[in-house]
C-alpha positions as a printed NumPy array, in Angstrom:
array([[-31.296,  11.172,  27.372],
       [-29.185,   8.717,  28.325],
       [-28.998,   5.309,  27.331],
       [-28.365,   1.978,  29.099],
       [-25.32 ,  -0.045,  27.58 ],
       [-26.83 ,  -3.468,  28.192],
       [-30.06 ,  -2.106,  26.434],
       [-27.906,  -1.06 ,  23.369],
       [-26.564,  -4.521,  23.777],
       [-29.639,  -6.132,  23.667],
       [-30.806,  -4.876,  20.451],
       [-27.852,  -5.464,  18.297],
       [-27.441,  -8.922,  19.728],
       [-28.167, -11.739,  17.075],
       [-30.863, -14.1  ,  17.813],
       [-29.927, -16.919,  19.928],
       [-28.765, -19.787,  17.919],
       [-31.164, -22.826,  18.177],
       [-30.051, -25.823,  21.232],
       [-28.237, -28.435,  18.968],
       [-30.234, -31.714,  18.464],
       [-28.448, -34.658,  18.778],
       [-29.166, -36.612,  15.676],
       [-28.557, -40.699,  14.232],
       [-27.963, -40.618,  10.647],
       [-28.647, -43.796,   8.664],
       [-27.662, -44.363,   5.236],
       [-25.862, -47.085,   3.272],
       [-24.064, -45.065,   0.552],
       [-20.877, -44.003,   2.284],
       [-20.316, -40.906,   0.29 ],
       [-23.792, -39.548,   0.637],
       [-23.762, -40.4  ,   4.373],
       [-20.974, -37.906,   4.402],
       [-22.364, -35.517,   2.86 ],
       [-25.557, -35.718,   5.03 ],
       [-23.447, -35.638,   7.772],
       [-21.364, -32.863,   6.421],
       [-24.924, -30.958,   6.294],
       [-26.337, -32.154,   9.826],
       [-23.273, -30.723,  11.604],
       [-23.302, -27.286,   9.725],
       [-27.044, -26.473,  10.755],
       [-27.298, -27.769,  14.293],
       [-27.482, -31.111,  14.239],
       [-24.331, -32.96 ,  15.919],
       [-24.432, -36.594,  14.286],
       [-23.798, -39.075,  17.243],
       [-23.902, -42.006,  15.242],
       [-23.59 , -42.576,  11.39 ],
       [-24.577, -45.995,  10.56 ],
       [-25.043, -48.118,   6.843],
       [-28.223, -50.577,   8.291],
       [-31.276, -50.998,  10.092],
       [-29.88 , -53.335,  12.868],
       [-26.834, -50.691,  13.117],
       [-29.669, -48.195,  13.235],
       [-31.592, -49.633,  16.104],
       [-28.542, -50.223,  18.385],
       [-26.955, -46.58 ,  18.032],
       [-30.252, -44.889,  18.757],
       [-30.426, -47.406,  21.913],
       [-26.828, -46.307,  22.545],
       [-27.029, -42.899,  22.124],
       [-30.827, -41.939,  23.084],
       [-30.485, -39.446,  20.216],
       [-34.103, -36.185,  19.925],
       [-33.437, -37.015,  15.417],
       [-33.196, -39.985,  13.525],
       [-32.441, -39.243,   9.749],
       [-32.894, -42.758,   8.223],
       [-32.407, -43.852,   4.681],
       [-35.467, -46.549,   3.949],
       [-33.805, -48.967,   1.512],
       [-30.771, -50.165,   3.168],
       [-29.021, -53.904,   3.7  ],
       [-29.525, -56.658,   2.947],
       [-32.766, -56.536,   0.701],
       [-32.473, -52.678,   0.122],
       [-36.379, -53.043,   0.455],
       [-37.825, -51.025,   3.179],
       [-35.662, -52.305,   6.603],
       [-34.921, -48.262,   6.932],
       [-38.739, -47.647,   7.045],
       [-39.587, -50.958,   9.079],
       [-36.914, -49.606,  11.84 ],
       [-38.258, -46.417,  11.979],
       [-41.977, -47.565,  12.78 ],
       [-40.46 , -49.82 ,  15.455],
       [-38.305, -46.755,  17.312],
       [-41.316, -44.822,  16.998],
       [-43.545, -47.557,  18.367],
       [-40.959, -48.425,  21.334],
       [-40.287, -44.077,  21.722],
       [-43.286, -42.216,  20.276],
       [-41.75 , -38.845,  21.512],
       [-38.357, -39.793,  18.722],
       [-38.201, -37.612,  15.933],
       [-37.892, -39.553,  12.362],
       [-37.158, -38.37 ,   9.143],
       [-37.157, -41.176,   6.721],
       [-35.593, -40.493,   3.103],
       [-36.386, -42.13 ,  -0.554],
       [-35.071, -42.39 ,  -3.402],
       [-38.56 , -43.61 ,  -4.275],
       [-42.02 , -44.002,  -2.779],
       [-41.977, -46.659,  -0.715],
       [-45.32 , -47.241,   0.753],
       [-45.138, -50.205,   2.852],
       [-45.254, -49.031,   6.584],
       [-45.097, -45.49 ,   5.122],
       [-49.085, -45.011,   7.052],
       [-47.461, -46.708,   9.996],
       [-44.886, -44.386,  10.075],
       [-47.005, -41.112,   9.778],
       [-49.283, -42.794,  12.365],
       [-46.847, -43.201,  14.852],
       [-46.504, -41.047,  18.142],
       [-50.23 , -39.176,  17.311],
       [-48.457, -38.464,  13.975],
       [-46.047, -36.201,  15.608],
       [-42.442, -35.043,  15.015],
       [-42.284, -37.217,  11.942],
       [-40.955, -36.78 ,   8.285],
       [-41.08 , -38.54 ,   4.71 ],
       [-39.074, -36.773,   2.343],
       [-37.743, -37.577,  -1.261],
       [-33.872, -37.274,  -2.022],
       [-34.325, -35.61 ,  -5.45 ],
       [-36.326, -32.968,  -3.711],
       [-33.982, -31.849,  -1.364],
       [-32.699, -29.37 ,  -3.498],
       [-31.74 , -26.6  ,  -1.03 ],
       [-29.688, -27.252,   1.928],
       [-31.155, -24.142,   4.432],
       [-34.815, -25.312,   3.142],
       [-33.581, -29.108,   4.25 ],
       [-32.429, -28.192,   7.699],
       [-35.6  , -26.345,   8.283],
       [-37.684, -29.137,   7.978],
       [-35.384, -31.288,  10.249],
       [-35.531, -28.294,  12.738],
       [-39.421, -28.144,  12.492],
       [-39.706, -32.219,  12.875],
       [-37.606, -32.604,  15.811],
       [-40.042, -29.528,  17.194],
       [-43.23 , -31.937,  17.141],
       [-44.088, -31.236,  13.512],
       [-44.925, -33.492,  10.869],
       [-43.757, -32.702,   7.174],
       [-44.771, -35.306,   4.118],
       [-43.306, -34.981,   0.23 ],
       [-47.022, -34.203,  -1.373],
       [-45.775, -37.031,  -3.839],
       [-46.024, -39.109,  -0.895],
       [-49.112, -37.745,   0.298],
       [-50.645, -38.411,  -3.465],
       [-49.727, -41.841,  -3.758],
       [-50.686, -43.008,  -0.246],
       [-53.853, -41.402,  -1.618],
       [-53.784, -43.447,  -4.344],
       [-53.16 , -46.561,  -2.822],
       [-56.226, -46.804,  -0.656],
       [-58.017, -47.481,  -4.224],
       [-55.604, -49.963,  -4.574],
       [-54.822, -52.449,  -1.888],
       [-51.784, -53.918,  -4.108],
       [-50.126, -50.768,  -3.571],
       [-49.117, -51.902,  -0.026],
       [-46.855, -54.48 ,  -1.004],
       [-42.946, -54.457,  -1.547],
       [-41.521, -55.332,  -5.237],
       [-40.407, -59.074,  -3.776],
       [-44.107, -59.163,  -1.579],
       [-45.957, -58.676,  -5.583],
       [-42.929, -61.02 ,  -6.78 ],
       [-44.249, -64.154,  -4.156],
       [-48.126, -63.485,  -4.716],
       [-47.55 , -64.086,  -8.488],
       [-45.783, -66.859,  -7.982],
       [-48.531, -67.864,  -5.499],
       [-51.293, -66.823,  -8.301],
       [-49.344, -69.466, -10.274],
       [-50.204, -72.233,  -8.292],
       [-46.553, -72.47 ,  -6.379],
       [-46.536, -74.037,  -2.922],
       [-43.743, -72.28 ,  -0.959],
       [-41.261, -74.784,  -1.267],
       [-41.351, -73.73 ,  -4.764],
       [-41.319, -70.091,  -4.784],
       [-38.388, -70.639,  -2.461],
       [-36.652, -72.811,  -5.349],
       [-37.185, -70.256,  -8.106],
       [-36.475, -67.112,  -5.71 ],
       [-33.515, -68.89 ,  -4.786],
       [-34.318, -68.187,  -0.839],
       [-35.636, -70.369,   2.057],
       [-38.695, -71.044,   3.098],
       [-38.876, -69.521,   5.982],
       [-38.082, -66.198,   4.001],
       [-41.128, -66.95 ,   2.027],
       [-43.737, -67.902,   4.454],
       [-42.897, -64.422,   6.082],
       [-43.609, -62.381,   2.75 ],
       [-46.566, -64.818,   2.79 ],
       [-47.185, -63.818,   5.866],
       [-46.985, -59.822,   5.182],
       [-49.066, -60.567,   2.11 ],
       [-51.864, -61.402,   3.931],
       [-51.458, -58.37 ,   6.537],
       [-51.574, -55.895,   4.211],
       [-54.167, -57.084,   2.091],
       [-56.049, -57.089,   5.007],
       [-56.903, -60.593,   5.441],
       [-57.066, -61.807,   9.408],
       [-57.137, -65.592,   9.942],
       [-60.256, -67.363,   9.505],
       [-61.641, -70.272,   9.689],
       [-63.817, -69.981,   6.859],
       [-62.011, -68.894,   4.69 ],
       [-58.517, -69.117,   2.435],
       [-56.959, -66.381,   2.648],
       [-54.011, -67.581,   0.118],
       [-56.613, -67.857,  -2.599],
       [-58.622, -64.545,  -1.358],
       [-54.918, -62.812,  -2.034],
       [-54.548, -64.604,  -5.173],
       [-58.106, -63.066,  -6.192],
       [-56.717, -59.22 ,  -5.17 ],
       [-53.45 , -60.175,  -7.142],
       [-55.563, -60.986, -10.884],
       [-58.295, -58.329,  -9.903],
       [-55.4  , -55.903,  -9.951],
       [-53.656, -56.469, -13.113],
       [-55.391, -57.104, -16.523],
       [-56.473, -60.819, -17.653]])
């Protein structure tokens, strides 16, 4: 019997390498930006732009219409959550943009806005100390910038958690400004002992009071209601 070359050809030929995604990388450590980098190229993921903060973030993925953002979530100047906060605003301004936020730690402010964003699709929350394997690390990148949606289960357990907890939601300064506030401080004064300005403290007031879930109204405080969820969360 005789056998067709391009046949033979066929079935020896190695699968066809994935189409390379072009990818934003955001991270403020230079060295491990490198490395990430270093890692993105390898597996298939050409790094257009390779910025150290969320503003640089924003204006290379409006530059370079990247299909992957890899952002760090703690970056300049507060090293807070601007990473996070800039992902949920690409996603809300480009559902289809595939995210992959990193953490050194949990950080659970925007975190549900994040996962929520774009019908929850093509979105990822992973921690660094759990990226052990490199192949394992590009996989999930590949699968995200598919449409999938991949979330650290410590991540999943403490967003979990924090629906018991409405406290949860807020950054370390956020908790810093509502004790102050539980103390009686006007915001002239937090700003004094914070060593900020004002208007940097009437907008963590101002986030306080969003995530505690606490819409303006007329009838009621809402800067002693948050002061009441601040001493109902921590023993007397």
């Amino acid at each position: 019997m005789r056998t067709d070359p391009s046949d033979t050809a066929d079935l020896t030929a190695a699968p066809a390498a994935p189409p390379p995604v072009p990818t934003v990388l955001a991270e403020d450590g230079v060295l491990l930006r490198e490395g990430l980098a270093s890692v993105l190229e390898r597996f298939g993921f050409p790094v257009v732009a390779s910025v150290g903060d969320a503003e640089a973030l924003l204006a290379a993925v409006a530059e370079h219409a990247p299909g992957l953002v890899v952002t760090d979530i703690r970056m300049p100047p507060d090293f807070t959550d601007e990473g996070l906060r800039a992902a949920v605003r690409l996603r809300r301004e480009n559902p289809g943009l595939a995210v992959v936020a990193l953490s050194q730690y949990v950080e659970l402010s925007y975190a549900t806005d994040l996962l929520d964003s774009g019908s929850g699709r093509g979105v990822g929350y992973l921690l660094k100390q759990r990226v052990g394997d490199v192949r394992e690390f590009a996989s999930v990148l590949r699968q995200v910038s598919g449409g999938a949606t991949f979330v650290d289960p410590e991540v999943v357990r403490q967003l979990l958690r924090r629906r018991a907890d409405p406290l949860e939601r807020l950054t370390p300064r956020e908790r810093e400004v509502l004790a102050l506030m539980a103390e009686g401080r006007s915001n002239g004064a937090i700003a004094r002992r914070l060593v900020v300005s004002d208007a940097a403290v009437g907008k963590h007031v101002g986030n306080i009071l969003a995530k505690l879930d606490l819409p303006p109204d007329e009838g009621v405080h809402r800067r002693v209601q948050a002061v009441l969820a601040y001493l109902r969360g921590r023993p007397v």
